């Protein structure tokens, strides 16, 4: 059939039909929003355009970007644009500077550095290292990293490069060399002049109905008193922590701390609690945390600090699967802050943590960085505990206010009885595969690093356990006696150095006529 020439009007109508068809086929090309260079941790919509590696890409699905999801890697999310590409970013970031190490162990080195600048924006850092005849690499989205899996007593040299969204890499930083610590098995316990069997009690810096007790008047049966709590003063993400004594003057409070220390007691400042959310999302927040905590500790003469981060203070970014090499900023920055404070105050500085079971033992069944659809807080303390285990005085998991938790026997255990305390504590003394991954095992803590956390009475929290049941649990762990339900996997002979019991709280114990201290002080003394 012959085709007659079309008029200009018919051509215009045909071009409109073609344009409409293209918009239906490629909606990302219509009303597009130019978002500049692709970057991780950004929310993108279907209408967005980004650049990466000198090419343009259209967003095909709404999503929040992650490292590893660069446009060429995920065609389901990004469609490469045809035609003339946007201007290519060819400018590399400046080289990182000030590379140093705030701490090291026999198998790991913690690194910090001063960040780079870029004409568009730095998206991450690449750490390279060599030593002992091997070389390796690690990545970080912050200005710090911990490199693990190293050999003991070996010198390693590190450099860092910055990269931007276009894939440009900076020149390497100046090289930094350090030698890992000699191996000792088991590692020596951190010094702090505390008894081999301890009672730890949290003291309220407020009155919640349990009654206020002046610090100097707490029961002398306590070995360690955790002052609760130091809390954020500039929002959960600002990093600055404050503390003001309740019910007394600063001068009297300082005198009370000094008095307890003269009796041989240790007085620790606890940070966070249920109402004190702390998220160190940036290095600036990390530095504010370190500076403010250093000031508080020096001002009042505290013997150490307790990390009692609860709620949403700690979580693991999706895809951050290796707890031994975490990349989530709130985790990495907390590790760096802890080591910085410990380095400043020295080996006698006590470091303790009081996580809930959700943040530790739940990591056996579900790990927030790897499981699909589960809470990203599951097991979130594990990378922190692992990274500072060489300087951790003890871990006092809260065996209360807990839902059912799966133990090493793959059975659910419910709080409030010997079975729960044995199963939860045995996980710390044995170690366990994180997220059930046999290639990703959280190693056992030393028994002297393990303290069981308990409510002092039924008003103090869910999961109150009678003194007889608590002592039955400890006997199973350190003497090998049976409780008839859970079989202990760790060695009772090795567990004899088990450290003791913690309670929420000093005030609730006094409210209940000192049932906790009067029952457990003589019992622990009998185990020495």
Short mmCIF file of C-alpha atoms in Angstrom, two decimals:
data_model
loop_
_atom_site.label_atom_id
_atom_site.label_comp_id
_atom_site.label_asym_id
_atom_site.label_seq_id
_atom_site.Cartn_x
_atom_site.Cartn_y
_atom_site.Cartn_z
CA UNK A 1 0.00 0.00 0.00
CA UNK A 2 1.32 3.42 -0.86
CA UNK A 3 1.79 5.80 2.03
CA UNK A 4 0.81 9.38 1.45
CA UNK A 5 2.95 12.20 2.81
CA UNK A 6 1.90 13.43 6.30
CA UNK A 7 1.24 17.02 7.08
CA UNK A 8 3.22 18.84 9.79
CA UNK A 9 0.13 18.64 12.01
CA UNK A 10 -0.08 14.88 11.65
CA UNK A 11 3.64 14.62 12.40
CA UNK A 12 3.11 16.61 15.58
CA UNK A 13 0.26 14.33 16.67
CA UNK A 14 2.34 11.23 15.94
CA UNK A 15 5.30 12.57 17.97
CA UNK A 16 2.97 13.21 20.93
CA UNK A 17 1.74 9.64 20.78
CA UNK A 18 5.32 8.41 20.71
CA UNK A 19 6.24 10.61 23.68
CA UNK A 20 3.27 9.35 25.68
CA UNK A 21 4.23 5.78 24.91
CA UNK A 22 7.79 6.39 26.03
CA UNK A 23 6.59 7.95 29.28
CA UNK A 24 4.48 4.89 29.97
CA UNK A 25 7.38 2.58 29.24
CA UNK A 26 9.99 4.63 31.06
CA UNK A 27 8.29 6.64 33.84
CA UNK A 28 11.66 7.47 35.41
CA UNK A 29 12.37 9.68 32.38
CA UNK A 30 9.37 11.90 33.14
CA UNK A 31 9.53 14.67 35.69
CA UNK A 32 12.95 13.37 36.70
CA UNK A 33 14.72 14.80 39.73
CA UNK A 34 18.49 15.15 39.35
CA UNK A 35 19.99 13.91 42.64
CA UNK A 36 23.64 14.30 41.61
CA UNK A 37 26.21 11.63 42.38
CA UNK A 38 24.95 8.32 43.81
CA UNK A 39 25.70 7.87 47.53
CA UNK A 40 24.90 5.23 50.15
CA UNK A 41 22.27 5.68 52.87
CA UNK A 42 20.10 7.96 50.70
CA UNK A 43 16.38 7.48 49.97
CA UNK A 44 15.74 7.43 46.21
CA UNK A 45 12.38 7.57 44.41
CA UNK A 46 11.38 6.29 40.98
CA UNK A 47 11.68 9.79 39.48
CA UNK A 48 15.31 10.28 40.49
CA UNK A 49 18.42 10.49 38.31
CA UNK A 50 21.94 9.91 39.64
CA UNK A 51 25.43 9.74 38.22
CA UNK A 52 27.95 7.01 38.90
CA UNK A 53 31.24 6.23 37.14
CA UNK A 54 30.58 8.91 34.52
CA UNK A 55 27.16 7.55 33.54
CA UNK A 56 23.60 8.54 34.29
CA UNK A 57 21.05 6.18 35.84
CA UNK A 58 17.28 6.30 36.34
CA UNK A 59 15.80 4.95 39.57
CA UNK A 60 13.42 2.03 38.85
CA UNK A 61 12.22 1.31 42.43
CA UNK A 62 11.88 3.35 45.59
CA UNK A 63 14.65 2.32 48.02
CA UNK A 64 17.32 3.45 50.46
CA UNK A 65 20.80 2.87 49.06
CA UNK A 66 23.51 0.79 50.71
CA UNK A 67 27.17 0.19 49.96
CA UNK A 68 27.29 -2.59 47.39
CA UNK A 69 24.09 -1.33 45.75
CA UNK A 70 25.93 0.96 43.30
CA UNK A 71 23.87 1.39 40.08
CA UNK A 72 25.90 -0.99 37.86
CA UNK A 73 25.53 -3.72 40.52
CA UNK A 74 21.73 -3.67 40.82
CA UNK A 75 19.92 -3.30 37.48
CA UNK A 76 16.66 -4.03 39.30
CA UNK A 77 17.04 -0.63 40.99
CA UNK A 78 18.80 1.44 38.33
CA UNK A 79 18.49 1.75 34.52
CA UNK A 80 21.43 3.22 32.65
CA UNK A 81 20.45 6.31 30.69
CA UNK A 82 21.22 6.60 26.99
CA UNK A 83 22.24 9.75 25.19
CA UNK A 84 24.73 12.33 26.36
CA UNK A 85 25.87 11.53 29.92
CA UNK A 86 26.07 14.28 32.52
CA UNK A 87 29.46 15.76 33.36
CA UNK A 88 31.80 13.17 34.82
CA UNK A 89 33.22 13.61 38.32
CA UNK A 90 36.94 12.97 37.93
CA UNK A 91 38.19 14.77 41.03
CA UNK A 92 39.50 12.44 43.73
CA UNK A 93 39.06 13.20 47.44
CA UNK A 94 41.96 14.51 49.47
CA UNK A 95 44.09 11.93 51.27
CA UNK A 96 43.10 11.04 54.86
CA UNK A 97 45.50 12.27 57.53
CA UNK A 98 46.40 11.62 61.15
CA UNK A 99 46.10 7.83 60.95
CA UNK A 100 46.70 6.34 64.41
CA UNK A 101 45.50 3.57 66.73
CA UNK A 102 43.58 4.19 69.99
CA UNK A 103 43.93 0.54 71.03
CA UNK A 104 45.00 -2.96 70.07
CA UNK A 105 44.80 -6.58 71.21
CA UNK A 106 46.68 -9.73 70.31
CA UNK A 107 44.50 -10.15 67.20
CA UNK A 108 43.08 -6.72 66.36
CA UNK A 109 44.02 -3.08 65.84
CA UNK A 110 41.60 -0.16 66.16
CA UNK A 111 42.29 2.74 63.80
CA UNK A 112 41.11 6.35 63.60
CA UNK A 113 41.97 9.14 61.16
CA UNK A 114 40.98 12.63 60.07
CA UNK A 115 38.41 12.62 57.29
CA UNK A 116 38.96 13.62 53.65
CA UNK A 117 37.19 16.29 51.61
CA UNK A 118 35.77 15.99 48.10
CA UNK A 119 34.12 18.26 45.52
CA UNK A 120 30.94 16.14 45.66
CA UNK A 121 31.25 14.04 48.81
CA UNK A 122 33.24 11.21 50.39
CA UNK A 123 31.25 7.96 50.54
CA UNK A 124 33.72 5.69 52.36
CA UNK A 125 37.25 4.68 53.21
CA UNK A 126 39.42 1.71 52.27
CA UNK A 127 42.00 0.41 54.75
CA UNK A 128 44.96 -1.62 53.48
CA UNK A 129 47.42 -3.42 55.71
CA UNK A 130 50.33 -5.81 55.57
CA UNK A 131 52.47 -7.64 58.07
CA UNK A 132 53.63 -11.10 59.01
CA UNK A 133 53.83 -12.09 55.37
CA UNK A 134 50.15 -11.36 54.68
CA UNK A 135 48.14 -8.41 53.46
CA UNK A 136 44.48 -7.48 53.60
CA UNK A 137 41.86 -4.78 53.38
CA UNK A 138 38.81 -3.45 55.18
CA UNK A 139 36.24 -0.74 54.48
CA UNK A 140 34.48 1.85 56.61
CA UNK A 141 31.90 4.57 56.13
CA UNK A 142 33.27 6.49 59.11
CA UNK A 143 36.71 7.75 60.12
CA UNK A 144 37.50 4.68 62.20
CA UNK A 145 37.79 0.92 61.77
CA UNK A 146 38.87 -2.17 63.70
CA UNK A 147 40.93 -4.72 61.77
CA UNK A 148 40.63 -8.20 63.31
CA UNK A 149 42.00 -11.65 62.59
CA UNK A 150 45.62 -10.54 62.98
CA UNK A 151 48.53 -12.50 64.43
CA UNK A 152 49.82 -11.82 67.92
CA UNK A 153 53.06 -9.91 68.53
CA UNK A 154 53.30 -8.97 64.85
CA UNK A 155 54.03 -5.58 63.28
CA UNK A 156 51.43 -4.37 60.76
CA UNK A 157 51.52 -1.30 58.53
CA UNK A 158 48.25 0.46 57.64
CA UNK A 159 47.19 3.06 55.08
CA UNK A 160 43.78 4.55 54.28
CA UNK A 161 42.27 5.90 51.06
CA UNK A 162 39.02 7.83 50.62
CA UNK A 163 36.58 7.21 47.78
CA UNK A 164 33.66 9.17 46.35
CA UNK A 165 30.43 8.15 44.64
CA UNK A 166 32.01 8.26 41.19
CA UNK A 167 34.60 5.69 42.23
CA UNK A 168 37.49 8.16 42.47
CA UNK A 169 40.04 7.20 45.13
CA UNK A 170 42.39 9.51 46.99
CA UNK A 171 46.08 9.05 47.45
CA UNK A 172 46.96 6.86 50.41
CA UNK A 173 47.42 8.38 53.84
CA UNK A 174 50.81 8.32 55.48
CA UNK A 175 51.61 4.79 56.63
CA UNK A 176 51.09 3.88 60.29
CA UNK A 177 52.75 0.87 61.89
CA UNK A 178 52.02 -0.84 65.20
CA UNK A 179 52.66 -4.23 66.79
CA UNK A 180 49.82 -6.38 68.11
CA UNK A 181 49.98 -7.49 71.72
CA UNK A 182 51.59 -10.81 72.71
CA UNK A 183 49.08 -13.61 73.11
CA UNK A 184 48.18 -14.89 76.55
CA UNK A 185 45.66 -17.65 77.11
CA UNK A 186 43.56 -16.82 78.98
CA UNK A 187 44.22 -13.08 78.81
CA UNK A 188 44.98 -11.47 82.15
CA UNK A 189 41.96 -9.89 83.82
CA UNK A 190 41.87 -6.09 83.72
CA UNK A 191 43.20 -4.74 86.98
CA UNK A 192 40.84 -2.80 89.20
CA UNK A 193 41.35 -4.18 92.71
CA UNK A 194 37.88 -5.73 92.94
CA UNK A 195 37.14 -8.95 94.87
CA UNK A 196 36.96 -12.29 93.10
CA UNK A 197 33.24 -12.53 93.95
CA UNK A 198 31.24 -9.33 93.78
CA UNK A 199 27.83 -7.86 94.39
CA UNK A 200 27.09 -4.97 92.02
CA UNK A 201 24.17 -2.65 92.76
CA UNK A 202 22.68 0.22 90.76
CA UNK A 203 22.02 3.32 92.88
CA UNK A 204 19.21 5.65 91.80
CA UNK A 205 20.09 9.26 91.11
CA UNK A 206 16.35 9.91 91.34
CA UNK A 207 13.34 8.79 93.41
CA UNK A 208 10.92 6.46 91.62
CA UNK A 209 8.99 5.22 94.63
CA UNK A 210 11.67 2.88 95.93
CA UNK A 211 13.00 5.58 98.23
CA UNK A 212 16.04 7.83 98.02
CA UNK A 213 19.26 6.79 99.78
CA UNK A 214 22.21 9.08 100.14
CA UNK A 215 25.16 7.47 98.39
CA UNK A 216 27.28 7.16 101.53
CA UNK A 217 24.46 5.26 103.25
CA UNK A 218 24.20 2.28 100.87
CA UNK A 219 24.65 -1.19 102.35
CA UNK A 220 28.30 -2.08 102.89
CA UNK A 221 27.55 -5.55 101.47
CA UNK A 222 27.82 -4.08 97.96
CA UNK A 223 31.28 -4.21 96.38
CA UNK A 224 30.51 -2.01 93.38
CA UNK A 225 27.93 0.77 93.21
CA UNK A 226 26.77 1.95 89.77
CA UNK A 227 25.51 5.53 89.91
CA UNK A 228 22.50 5.66 87.61
CA UNK A 229 22.40 7.49 85.27
CA UNK A 230 24.46 9.92 83.23
CA UNK A 231 22.26 10.94 80.31
CA UNK A 232 22.42 12.94 77.04
CA UNK A 233 22.05 16.69 77.29
CA UNK A 234 21.79 17.59 73.59
CA UNK A 235 19.52 14.90 72.17
CA UNK A 236 20.12 11.21 71.56
CA UNK A 237 22.50 11.84 68.63
CA UNK A 238 24.47 14.83 69.95
CA UNK A 239 26.85 12.76 72.04
CA UNK A 240 27.23 15.13 75.00
CA UNK A 241 26.53 13.43 78.34
CA UNK A 242 25.66 15.21 81.57
CA UNK A 243 25.28 14.28 85.22
CA UNK A 244 23.90 16.25 88.17
CA UNK A 245 23.64 14.66 91.65
CA UNK A 246 20.09 14.27 92.92
CA UNK A 247 19.07 15.26 96.43
CA UNK A 248 22.43 16.65 97.47
CA UNK A 249 25.10 19.19 96.53
CA UNK A 250 28.01 18.46 94.23
CA UNK A 251 30.39 18.87 97.16
CA UNK A 252 28.49 16.35 99.30
CA UNK A 253 28.20 13.92 96.43
CA UNK A 254 31.96 14.07 95.78
CA UNK A 255 32.51 13.48 99.49
CA UNK A 256 30.18 10.47 99.40
CA UNK A 257 32.08 8.94 96.47
CA UNK A 258 35.36 9.47 98.30
CA UNK A 259 33.90 7.95 101.47
CA UNK A 260 32.78 4.75 99.73
CA UNK A 261 36.15 4.47 98.03
CA UNK A 262 37.83 4.78 101.44
CA UNK A 263 35.85 1.66 102.44
CA UNK A 264 37.29 -0.23 99.48
CA UNK A 265 34.16 0.10 97.35
CA UNK A 266 34.19 0.91 93.64
CA UNK A 267 31.88 3.64 92.40
CA UNK A 268 31.08 3.59 88.70
CA UNK A 269 29.07 5.99 86.56
CA UNK A 270 26.43 4.24 84.43
CA UNK A 271 25.38 5.80 81.11
CA UNK A 272 21.96 5.60 79.49
CA UNK A 273 19.26 3.55 81.11
CA UNK A 274 15.72 3.18 79.81
CA UNK A 275 15.25 6.94 79.30
CA UNK A 276 18.76 7.92 78.17
CA UNK A 277 18.99 7.01 74.48
CA UNK A 278 22.53 7.49 73.11
CA UNK A 279 23.28 7.08 69.38
CA UNK A 280 26.80 8.05 68.32
CA UNK A 281 25.99 8.34 64.63
CA UNK A 282 28.92 10.62 63.76
CA UNK A 283 32.54 11.08 64.76
CA UNK A 284 31.58 14.50 66.12
CA UNK A 285 29.08 12.82 68.46
CA UNK A 286 31.75 10.28 69.43
CA UNK A 287 34.20 13.02 70.33
CA UNK A 288 31.53 14.91 72.32
CA UNK A 289 30.76 11.70 74.21
CA UNK A 290 34.43 11.13 75.06
CA UNK A 291 35.06 14.70 76.17
CA UNK A 292 31.94 14.97 78.32
CA UNK A 293 32.42 11.55 79.96
CA UNK A 294 36.05 12.31 80.71
CA UNK A 295 34.96 15.50 82.44
CA UNK A 296 32.27 13.73 84.53
CA UNK A 297 34.58 10.91 85.60
CA UNK A 298 37.37 13.28 86.60
CA UNK A 299 35.02 15.70 88.36
CA UNK A 300 33.49 13.13 90.71
CA UNK A 301 36.34 10.62 90.95
CA UNK A 302 34.47 7.62 89.48
CA UNK A 303 36.39 4.33 89.23
CA UNK A 304 35.00 3.44 85.82
CA UNK A 305 31.95 3.48 83.57
CA UNK A 306 29.09 1.17 82.80
CA UNK A 307 27.47 1.09 79.35
CA UNK A 308 23.73 0.65 79.90
CA UNK A 309 22.48 1.53 76.42
CA UNK A 310 18.89 0.40 76.00
CA UNK A 311 16.00 0.96 73.58
CA UNK A 312 17.23 2.15 70.20
CA UNK A 313 20.72 3.25 71.27
CA UNK A 314 22.36 0.35 69.43
CA UNK A 315 21.31 -1.31 66.18
CA UNK A 316 23.01 -2.98 63.22
CA UNK A 317 22.63 -1.70 59.68
CA UNK A 318 21.19 -4.29 57.26
CA UNK A 319 24.00 -6.13 55.52
CA UNK A 320 26.51 -5.51 58.33
CA UNK A 321 26.92 -9.24 58.84
CA UNK A 322 30.35 -9.68 60.46
CA UNK A 323 30.23 -8.76 64.16
CA UNK A 324 34.04 -9.00 64.30
CA UNK A 325 34.39 -6.21 61.72
CA UNK A 326 31.36 -3.95 62.20
CA UNK A 327 30.63 -1.05 59.87
CA UNK A 328 27.51 0.47 61.46
CA UNK A 329 28.46 3.99 62.68
CA UNK A 330 26.72 3.83 66.10
CA UNK A 331 28.63 0.62 66.86
CA UNK A 332 32.01 1.66 65.44
CA UNK A 333 31.90 5.04 67.17
CA UNK A 334 30.97 3.54 70.53
CA UNK A 335 33.88 1.09 70.33
CA UNK A 336 36.25 3.92 69.51
CA UNK A 337 34.88 6.07 72.36
CA UNK A 338 35.23 3.27 74.92
CA UNK A 339 38.83 2.60 73.95
CA UNK A 340 39.68 6.28 74.00
CA UNK A 341 38.40 6.66 77.57
CA UNK A 342 40.10 3.46 78.76
CA UNK A 343 43.41 4.61 77.21
CA UNK A 344 43.06 7.95 78.99
CA UNK A 345 42.30 6.55 82.46
CA UNK A 346 44.54 3.46 82.37
CA UNK A 347 44.36 -0.20 83.36
CA UNK A 348 42.67 0.33 86.74
CA UNK A 349 39.69 1.95 85.02
CA UNK A 350 36.70 -0.41 85.29
CA UNK A 351 34.62 -1.04 82.16
CA UNK A 352 31.32 -2.87 82.49
CA UNK A 353 28.18 -3.31 80.38
CA UNK A 354 24.58 -4.14 81.27
CA UNK A 355 22.75 -5.09 78.07
CA UNK A 356 19.39 -6.81 77.91
CA UNK A 357 19.17 -10.41 76.64
CA UNK A 358 17.67 -9.02 73.42
CA UNK A 359 21.01 -7.38 72.58
CA UNK A 360 23.22 -10.39 73.42
CA UNK A 361 21.77 -13.90 73.68
CA UNK A 362 19.06 -13.27 71.07
CA UNK A 363 21.97 -12.86 68.61
CA UNK A 364 22.25 -16.66 68.56
CA UNK A 365 18.87 -17.08 66.88
CA UNK A 366 18.73 -13.74 65.02
CA UNK A 367 21.41 -11.17 64.23
CA UNK A 368 20.21 -7.72 63.24
CA UNK A 369 22.74 -7.29 60.44
CA UNK A 370 21.80 -10.47 58.59
CA UNK A 371 18.24 -11.61 59.24
CA UNK A 372 15.50 -10.49 56.90
CA UNK A 373 12.58 -8.73 58.53
CA UNK A 374 13.80 -9.01 62.12
CA UNK A 375 14.65 -6.20 64.52
CA UNK A 376 18.03 -4.67 63.64
CA UNK A 377 18.78 -4.37 67.37
CA UNK A 378 18.94 -8.17 67.81
CA UNK A 379 22.44 -9.00 69.08
CA UNK A 380 23.59 -5.39 68.61
CA UNK A 381 25.90 -5.46 71.66
CA UNK A 382 27.91 -8.42 70.29
CA UNK A 383 30.31 -6.39 68.08
CA UNK A 384 30.92 -3.96 70.95
CA UNK A 385 31.60 -6.71 73.50
CA UNK A 386 33.89 -8.52 71.08
CA UNK A 387 35.88 -5.41 70.17
CA UNK A 388 36.60 -4.47 73.82
CA UNK A 389 36.70 -7.93 75.42
CA UNK A 390 40.41 -7.50 76.20
CA UNK A 391 39.62 -4.50 78.46
CA UNK A 392 36.12 -5.52 79.62
CA UNK A 393 36.01 -5.91 83.40
CA UNK A 394 32.71 -7.79 83.34
CA UNK A 395 29.45 -8.16 81.46
CA UNK A 396 26.25 -8.13 83.51
CA UNK A 397 23.42 -9.08 81.17
CA UNK A 398 20.00 -8.16 82.53
CA UNK A 399 18.31 -11.53 83.07
CA UNK A 400 15.00 -9.70 83.55
CA UNK A 401 12.41 -7.78 81.53
CA UNK A 402 13.08 -10.38 78.86
CA UNK A 403 10.94 -12.39 76.48
CA UNK A 404 11.64 -16.08 75.84
CA UNK A 405 15.19 -16.61 74.53
CA UNK A 406 16.57 -19.61 72.64
CA UNK A 407 19.48 -21.29 74.43
CA UNK A 408 22.26 -23.53 73.15
CA UNK A 409 19.85 -26.47 73.48
CA UNK A 410 17.64 -24.77 70.84
CA UNK A 411 14.82 -24.53 73.37
CA UNK A 412 13.04 -21.39 74.54
CA UNK A 413 13.80 -20.37 78.13
CA UNK A 414 11.57 -18.09 80.19
CA UNK A 415 12.82 -15.74 82.89
CA UNK A 416 12.31 -16.00 86.63
CA UNK A 417 13.91 -19.36 87.43
CA UNK A 418 17.23 -21.22 87.62
CA UNK A 419 16.75 -22.69 84.14
CA UNK A 420 16.75 -19.24 82.53
CA UNK A 421 19.82 -17.97 84.37
CA UNK A 422 21.81 -21.14 83.66
CA UNK A 423 20.90 -21.19 79.95
CA UNK A 424 21.61 -17.48 79.41
CA UNK A 425 24.89 -17.50 81.37
CA UNK A 426 26.11 -20.71 79.76
CA UNK A 427 25.91 -19.00 76.36
CA UNK A 428 28.44 -16.41 77.54
CA UNK A 429 30.73 -19.03 79.09
CA UNK A 430 30.58 -21.32 76.03
CA UNK A 431 30.28 -18.94 73.08
CA UNK A 432 27.77 -19.34 70.24
CA UNK A 433 27.38 -19.00 66.47
CA UNK A 434 25.88 -15.61 65.69
CA UNK A 435 22.69 -15.91 63.69
CA UNK A 436 23.33 -19.68 63.74
CA UNK A 437 26.25 -19.17 61.35
CA UNK A 438 28.89 -21.75 62.27
CA UNK A 439 31.55 -19.61 60.58
CA UNK A 440 30.73 -16.55 62.70
CA UNK A 441 31.16 -17.59 66.34
CA UNK A 442 31.02 -15.20 69.28
CA UNK A 443 33.82 -16.51 71.54
CA UNK A 444 33.31 -17.34 75.20
CA UNK A 445 34.09 -14.73 77.82
CA UNK A 446 36.33 -15.55 80.76
CA UNK A 447 34.24 -16.63 83.77
CA UNK A 448 35.62 -13.69 85.78
CA UNK A 449 34.05 -11.43 83.12
CA UNK A 450 30.54 -12.79 83.70
CA UNK A 451 28.04 -11.40 86.23
CA UNK A 452 24.34 -12.33 86.34
CA UNK A 453 21.92 -9.37 86.44
CA UNK A 454 18.79 -9.69 88.60
CA UNK A 455 15.92 -7.56 89.93
CA UNK A 456 16.14 -7.07 93.70
CA UNK A 457 12.43 -7.76 94.19
CA UNK A 458 9.17 -8.08 92.31
CA UNK A 459 8.74 -4.29 92.10
CA UNK A 460 12.13 -3.77 90.45
CA UNK A 461 11.35 -5.53 87.18
CA UNK A 462 9.88 -8.59 85.50
CA UNK A 463 11.68 -11.86 86.13
CA UNK A 464 12.25 -11.64 89.87
CA UNK A 465 13.94 -14.87 91.03
CA UNK A 466 14.06 -16.01 94.64
CA UNK A 467 17.51 -16.17 96.26
CA UNK A 468 17.24 -19.98 96.49
CA UNK A 469 16.64 -20.29 92.72
CA UNK A 470 19.49 -17.87 91.92
CA UNK A 471 21.91 -19.85 94.06
CA UNK A 472 20.69 -23.11 92.50
CA UNK A 473 21.61 -21.65 89.10
CA UNK A 474 25.08 -20.56 90.23
CA UNK A 475 25.69 -23.99 91.79
CA UNK A 476 24.89 -25.61 88.45
CA UNK A 477 27.40 -23.35 86.69
CA UNK A 478 30.29 -23.54 89.18
CA UNK A 479 29.72 -26.89 90.91
CA UNK A 480 28.09 -28.93 88.16
CA UNK A 481 24.92 -29.71 90.10
CA UNK A 482 21.86 -30.51 87.99
CA UNK A 483 18.78 -28.29 87.73
CA UNK A 484 16.89 -31.01 85.86
CA UNK A 485 16.15 -28.97 82.73
CA UNK A 486 19.18 -27.44 81.02
CA UNK A 487 22.53 -29.26 80.66
CA UNK A 488 25.54 -26.97 81.15
CA UNK A 489 27.93 -26.95 78.16
CA UNK A 490 30.73 -24.94 79.77
CA UNK A 491 33.13 -26.44 82.32
CA UNK A 492 32.06 -26.05 85.98
CA UNK A 493 35.70 -26.51 87.00
CA UNK A 494 36.67 -23.55 84.81
CA UNK A 495 33.62 -21.57 85.90
CA UNK A 496 34.76 -21.36 89.53
CA UNK A 497 36.08 -17.87 88.77
CA UNK A 498 32.54 -16.73 87.87
CA UNK A 499 32.43 -13.12 89.09
CA UNK A 500 29.13 -12.59 90.87
CA UNK A 501 25.69 -11.00 90.85
CA UNK A 502 24.33 -7.61 89.83
CA UNK A 503 21.02 -6.14 90.94
CA UNK A 504 18.62 -3.44 89.95
CA UNK A 505 18.87 -1.96 92.44
CA UNK A 506 20.42 -0.75 95.70
CA UNK A 507 17.23 1.19 96.39
CA UNK A 508 14.85 -1.68 95.67
CA UNK A 509 16.97 -3.98 97.83
CA UNK A 510 16.58 -1.59 100.76
CA UNK A 511 12.85 -1.31 100.00
CA UNK A 512 12.60 -5.15 100.32
CA UNK A 513 14.43 -5.22 103.67
CA UNK A 514 17.76 -6.13 102.06
CA UNK A 515 16.70 -9.60 100.90
CA UNK A 516 19.16 -9.53 97.99
CA UNK A 517 22.30 -8.47 99.85
CA UNK A 518 21.53 -10.41 103.03
CA UNK A 519 20.99 -13.61 101.05
CA UNK A 520 23.67 -13.39 98.40
CA UNK A 521 26.56 -11.79 100.30
CA UNK A 522 27.25 -14.84 102.52
CA UNK A 523 26.56 -17.20 99.62
CA UNK A 524 29.14 -15.56 97.33
CA UNK A 525 31.64 -15.40 100.18
CA UNK A 526 31.29 -19.17 100.55
CA UNK A 527 32.36 -19.65 96.92
CA UNK A 528 35.71 -17.89 97.26
#
